[in-house]
Amino acid sequence: MTRPVEATVESAQADDFRSLMSGFPTGVVVVTTFDLEGRPRGMTCSSLCSVALDPPTLLVCMRQGSATLRALEQRGSFAVNLLHGGGRPVAELFASGSPDRFDRVLWQAGLAAAGPHLPDAARTVADCEVTGTKAVGDHTVVFGEVLEVTTHQAAAAPLMYGLRRYSTWPQGIPTDSDSPR
């Protein structure tokens, strides 16, 4: 018979939580949209998660108060640009808050695009429709149904972030497409 361990648990401090999450490497994306005047908006994000296959749904977590989040909520759509290893300068630019970031990168958007695509920096892009939001602390969780996926540079290794630094997915690791069927 085991006994429950009795312990006092205190709320984690911000630095402790950052340290915990820095040990969880994740992919890097740039979330983009257009504001109501048609101007492009975007920000770097490492909080992306798949939610469901039917309908195909993902979530991103975005800082409250950002112009990108405000535009995304007003417009009801966004694009998730999954960056490749060469996309680090774009990730840093979109994390900087620089007001001219879209003047400094190649971007494109067709009629069906939910937000600007960054073809030079993105492996793939998912165009999404907002299906819900939930405020949590200083961030908002945005749920999006994936309407279309566009491949730009699928062979390029993904850009990763963890241990407070950028890295590229190691080459030579077998993927599902490498294994026999």
Tab-separated table of C-alpha atoms in Angstrom:
chain	number	residue	atom	x	y	z
A	1	MET	CA	0.000	0.000	0.000
A	2	THR	CA	1.336	3.428	-0.884
A	3	ARG	CA	0.620	6.597	0.943
A	4	PRO	CA	0.118	9.953	-0.711
A	5	VAL	CA	3.054	12.280	-0.310
A	6	GLU	CA	2.153	15.335	1.680
A	7	ALA	CA	3.815	18.470	0.439
A	8	THR	CA	3.195	22.146	0.324
A	9	VAL	CA	3.129	23.426	-3.227
A	10	GLU	CA	3.651	27.098	-3.896
A	11	SER	CA	2.821	28.827	-7.129
A	12	ALA	CA	5.775	28.830	-9.502
A	13	GLN	CA	7.560	32.111	-10.004
A	14	ALA	CA	7.900	33.493	-13.540
A	15	ASP	CA	11.642	32.685	-13.695
A	16	ASP	CA	11.021	29.107	-12.526
A	17	PHE	CA	8.328	28.664	-15.147
A	18	ARG	CA	10.559	30.102	-17.910
A	19	SER	CA	13.302	27.685	-16.872
A	20	LEU	CA	10.873	24.757	-16.952
A	21	MET	CA	9.528	25.628	-20.401
A	22	SER	CA	12.962	26.413	-21.887
A	23	GLY	CA	13.742	22.713	-21.488
A	24	PHE	CA	10.860	21.845	-23.804
A	25	PRO	CA	12.107	22.498	-27.352
A	26	THR	CA	9.466	23.517	-29.830
A	27	GLY	CA	9.082	24.628	-33.409
A	28	VAL	CA	9.037	28.306	-34.328
A	29	VAL	CA	6.235	29.942	-36.287
A	30	VAL	CA	5.269	33.415	-37.371
A	31	VAL	CA	1.544	34.042	-36.974
A	32	THR	CA	0.264	36.531	-39.552
A	33	THR	CA	-3.008	38.239	-40.375
A	34	PHE	CA	-4.348	41.467	-41.844
A	35	ASP	CA	-5.947	44.274	-39.900
A	36	LEU	CA	-9.284	45.693	-40.991
A	37	GLU	CA	-7.514	48.224	-43.245
A	38	GLY	CA	-5.674	45.383	-45.024
A	39	ARG	CA	-2.251	46.034	-43.432
A	40	PRO	CA	-0.201	42.921	-42.638
A	41	ARG	CA	0.409	42.053	-38.981
A	42	GLY	CA	2.576	39.307	-37.545
A	43	MET	CA	4.538	38.015	-34.581
A	44	THR	CA	6.879	35.146	-33.727
A	45	CYS	CA	5.305	32.397	-31.668
A	46	SER	CA	6.564	29.141	-30.220
A	47	SER	CA	3.261	28.169	-28.595
A	48	LEU	CA	1.612	26.075	-31.296
A	49	CYS	CA	-0.206	22.822	-30.730
A	50	SER	CA	-2.403	20.492	-32.743
A	51	VAL	CA	-5.846	20.035	-31.208
A	52	ALA	CA	-7.919	17.773	-33.473
A	53	LEU	CA	-7.887	16.062	-36.855
A	54	ASP	CA	-11.605	16.342	-37.513
A	55	PRO	CA	-12.023	19.172	-38.102
A	56	PRO	CA	-8.292	19.928	-38.419
A	57	THR	CA	-7.721	22.381	-35.582
A	58	LEU	CA	-4.665	23.949	-34.003
A	59	LEU	CA	-4.045	26.496	-31.299
A	60	VAL	CA	-1.587	29.325	-30.845
A	61	CYS	CA	-0.992	31.351	-27.698
A	62	MET	CA	-0.467	35.072	-28.223
A	63	ARG	CA	0.461	37.928	-25.907
A	64	GLN	CA	-2.509	40.086	-24.970
A	65	GLY	CA	-2.221	43.653	-26.150
A	66	SER	CA	-0.381	42.786	-29.359
A	67	ALA	CA	-1.533	44.431	-32.577
A	68	THR	CA	-1.399	41.026	-34.266
A	69	LEU	CA	-3.804	39.458	-31.775
A	70	ARG	CA	-6.170	42.427	-32.040
A	71	ALA	CA	-6.203	42.213	-35.864
A	72	LEU	CA	-6.610	38.429	-35.790
A	73	GLU	CA	-9.623	38.683	-33.471
A	74	GLN	CA	-11.212	41.406	-35.612
A	75	ARG	CA	-10.553	39.669	-38.929
A	76	GLY	CA	-11.347	36.136	-37.743
A	77	SER	CA	-8.509	34.498	-39.675
A	78	PHE	CA	-4.752	33.988	-39.547
A	79	ALA	CA	-1.871	32.093	-41.123
A	80	VAL	CA	0.729	30.023	-39.298
A	81	ASN	CA	4.118	30.093	-41.060
A	82	LEU	CA	6.177	27.101	-39.841
A	83	LEU	CA	9.762	28.300	-40.226
A	84	HIS	CA	12.716	26.296	-41.544
A	85	GLY	CA	16.261	26.454	-40.145
A	86	GLY	CA	17.180	29.366	-42.403
A	87	GLY	CA	14.237	31.356	-41.021
A	88	ARG	CA	15.956	32.454	-37.820
A	89	PRO	CA	16.466	36.080	-38.997
A	90	VAL	CA	12.730	36.269	-39.773
A	91	ALA	CA	11.860	34.791	-36.357
A	92	GLU	CA	14.059	37.396	-34.672
A	93	LEU	CA	12.633	40.225	-36.801
A	94	PHE	CA	9.025	39.307	-35.993
A	95	ALA	CA	9.902	38.918	-32.308
A	96	SER	CA	11.492	42.391	-32.256
A	97	GLY	CA	8.262	44.348	-32.680
A	98	SER	CA	9.851	46.372	-35.485
A	99	PRO	CA	7.056	48.325	-37.207
A	100	ASP	CA	8.611	47.822	-40.669
A	101	ARG	CA	9.012	44.037	-40.462
A	102	PHE	CA	6.844	43.366	-43.534
A	103	ASP	CA	8.922	45.867	-45.540
A	104	ARG	CA	12.020	43.783	-44.767
A	105	VAL	CA	10.826	40.323	-45.882
A	106	LEU	CA	9.254	38.785	-48.937
A	107	TRP	CA	5.618	38.022	-48.285
A	108	GLN	CA	2.666	37.069	-50.420
A	109	ALA	CA	-1.034	36.540	-50.008
A	110	GLY	CA	-3.458	35.124	-52.518
A	111	LEU	CA	-7.200	35.708	-52.456
A	112	ALA	CA	-7.786	32.762	-50.101
A	113	ALA	CA	-4.868	33.535	-47.758
A	114	ALA	CA	-5.879	34.068	-44.141
A	115	GLY	CA	-2.685	36.041	-43.568
A	116	PRO	CA	0.630	36.794	-45.267
A	117	HIS	CA	2.775	33.820	-46.276
A	118	LEU	CA	6.551	34.103	-45.792
A	119	PRO	CA	7.749	31.799	-48.616
A	120	ASP	CA	11.496	32.369	-48.147
A	121	ALA	CA	11.403	31.482	-44.435
A	122	ALA	CA	8.503	29.010	-44.156
A	123	ARG	CA	8.509	25.262	-44.716
A	124	THR	CA	4.712	25.219	-44.792
A	125	VAL	CA	1.859	27.596	-44.040
A	126	ALA	CA	-1.559	26.824	-42.592
A	127	ASP	CA	-4.391	29.251	-43.343
A	128	CYS	CA	-6.861	29.173	-40.453
A	129	GLU	CA	-10.260	30.480	-39.449
A	130	VAL	CA	-10.642	31.495	-35.792
A	131	THR	CA	-13.081	29.148	-34.061
A	132	GLY	CA	-12.597	30.400	-30.517
A	133	THR	CA	-10.403	32.280	-28.065
A	134	LYS	CA	-9.730	31.955	-24.345
A	135	ALA	CA	-7.905	34.524	-22.204
A	136	VAL	CA	-5.402	32.866	-19.862
A	137	GLY	CA	-3.226	35.128	-17.725
A	138	ASP	CA	-1.335	37.540	-19.970
A	139	HIS	CA	-1.976	35.515	-23.143
A	140	THR	CA	-4.915	34.503	-25.295
A	141	VAL	CA	-5.290	30.990	-26.651
A	142	VAL	CA	-6.564	31.161	-30.226
A	143	PHE	CA	-8.153	28.086	-31.789
A	144	GLY	CA	-8.088	27.883	-35.559
A	145	GLU	CA	-9.594	25.468	-38.023
A	146	VAL	CA	-7.037	24.769	-40.742
A	147	LEU	CA	-8.630	25.554	-44.103
A	148	GLU	CA	-5.613	25.095	-46.367
A	149	VAL	CA	-1.964	24.035	-46.109
A	150	THR	CA	0.603	25.419	-48.549
A	151	THR	CA	4.044	23.860	-48.891
A	152	HIS	CA	6.929	26.216	-49.636
A	153	GLN	CA	10.147	24.412	-48.609
A	154	ALA	CA	9.133	21.096	-47.032
A	155	ALA	CA	12.602	19.535	-47.499
A	156	ALA	CA	14.226	22.174	-45.279
A	157	ALA	CA	14.785	21.216	-41.636
A	158	PRO	CA	12.466	22.938	-39.132
A	159	LEU	CA	13.623	25.819	-36.937
A	160	MET	CA	13.473	24.912	-33.241
A	161	TYR	CA	13.667	26.930	-30.023
A	162	GLY	CA	14.682	25.560	-26.642
A	163	LEU	CA	17.157	26.167	-23.830
A	164	ARG	CA	16.771	29.858	-24.764
A	165	ARG	CA	18.355	29.473	-28.198
A	166	TYR	CA	17.462	28.685	-31.795
A	167	SER	CA	18.536	25.471	-33.462
A	168	THR	CA	17.707	23.438	-36.539
A	169	TRP	CA	16.182	19.981	-36.459
A	170	PRO	CA	19.097	17.526	-36.723
A	171	GLN	CA	19.665	16.083	-40.181
A	172	GLY	CA	19.747	12.323	-40.635
A	173	ILE	CA	16.944	11.548	-38.180
A	174	PRO	CA	14.491	9.198	-39.905
A	175	THR	CA	11.029	10.598	-40.516
A	176	ASP	CA	7.772	8.801	-41.262
A	177	SER	CA	8.409	9.315	-44.955
A	178	ASP	CA	11.782	7.529	-44.611
A	179	SER	CA	10.343	4.351	-43.101
A	180	PRO	CA	9.134	1.492	-45.282
A	181	ARG	CA	5.390	1.063	-45.545
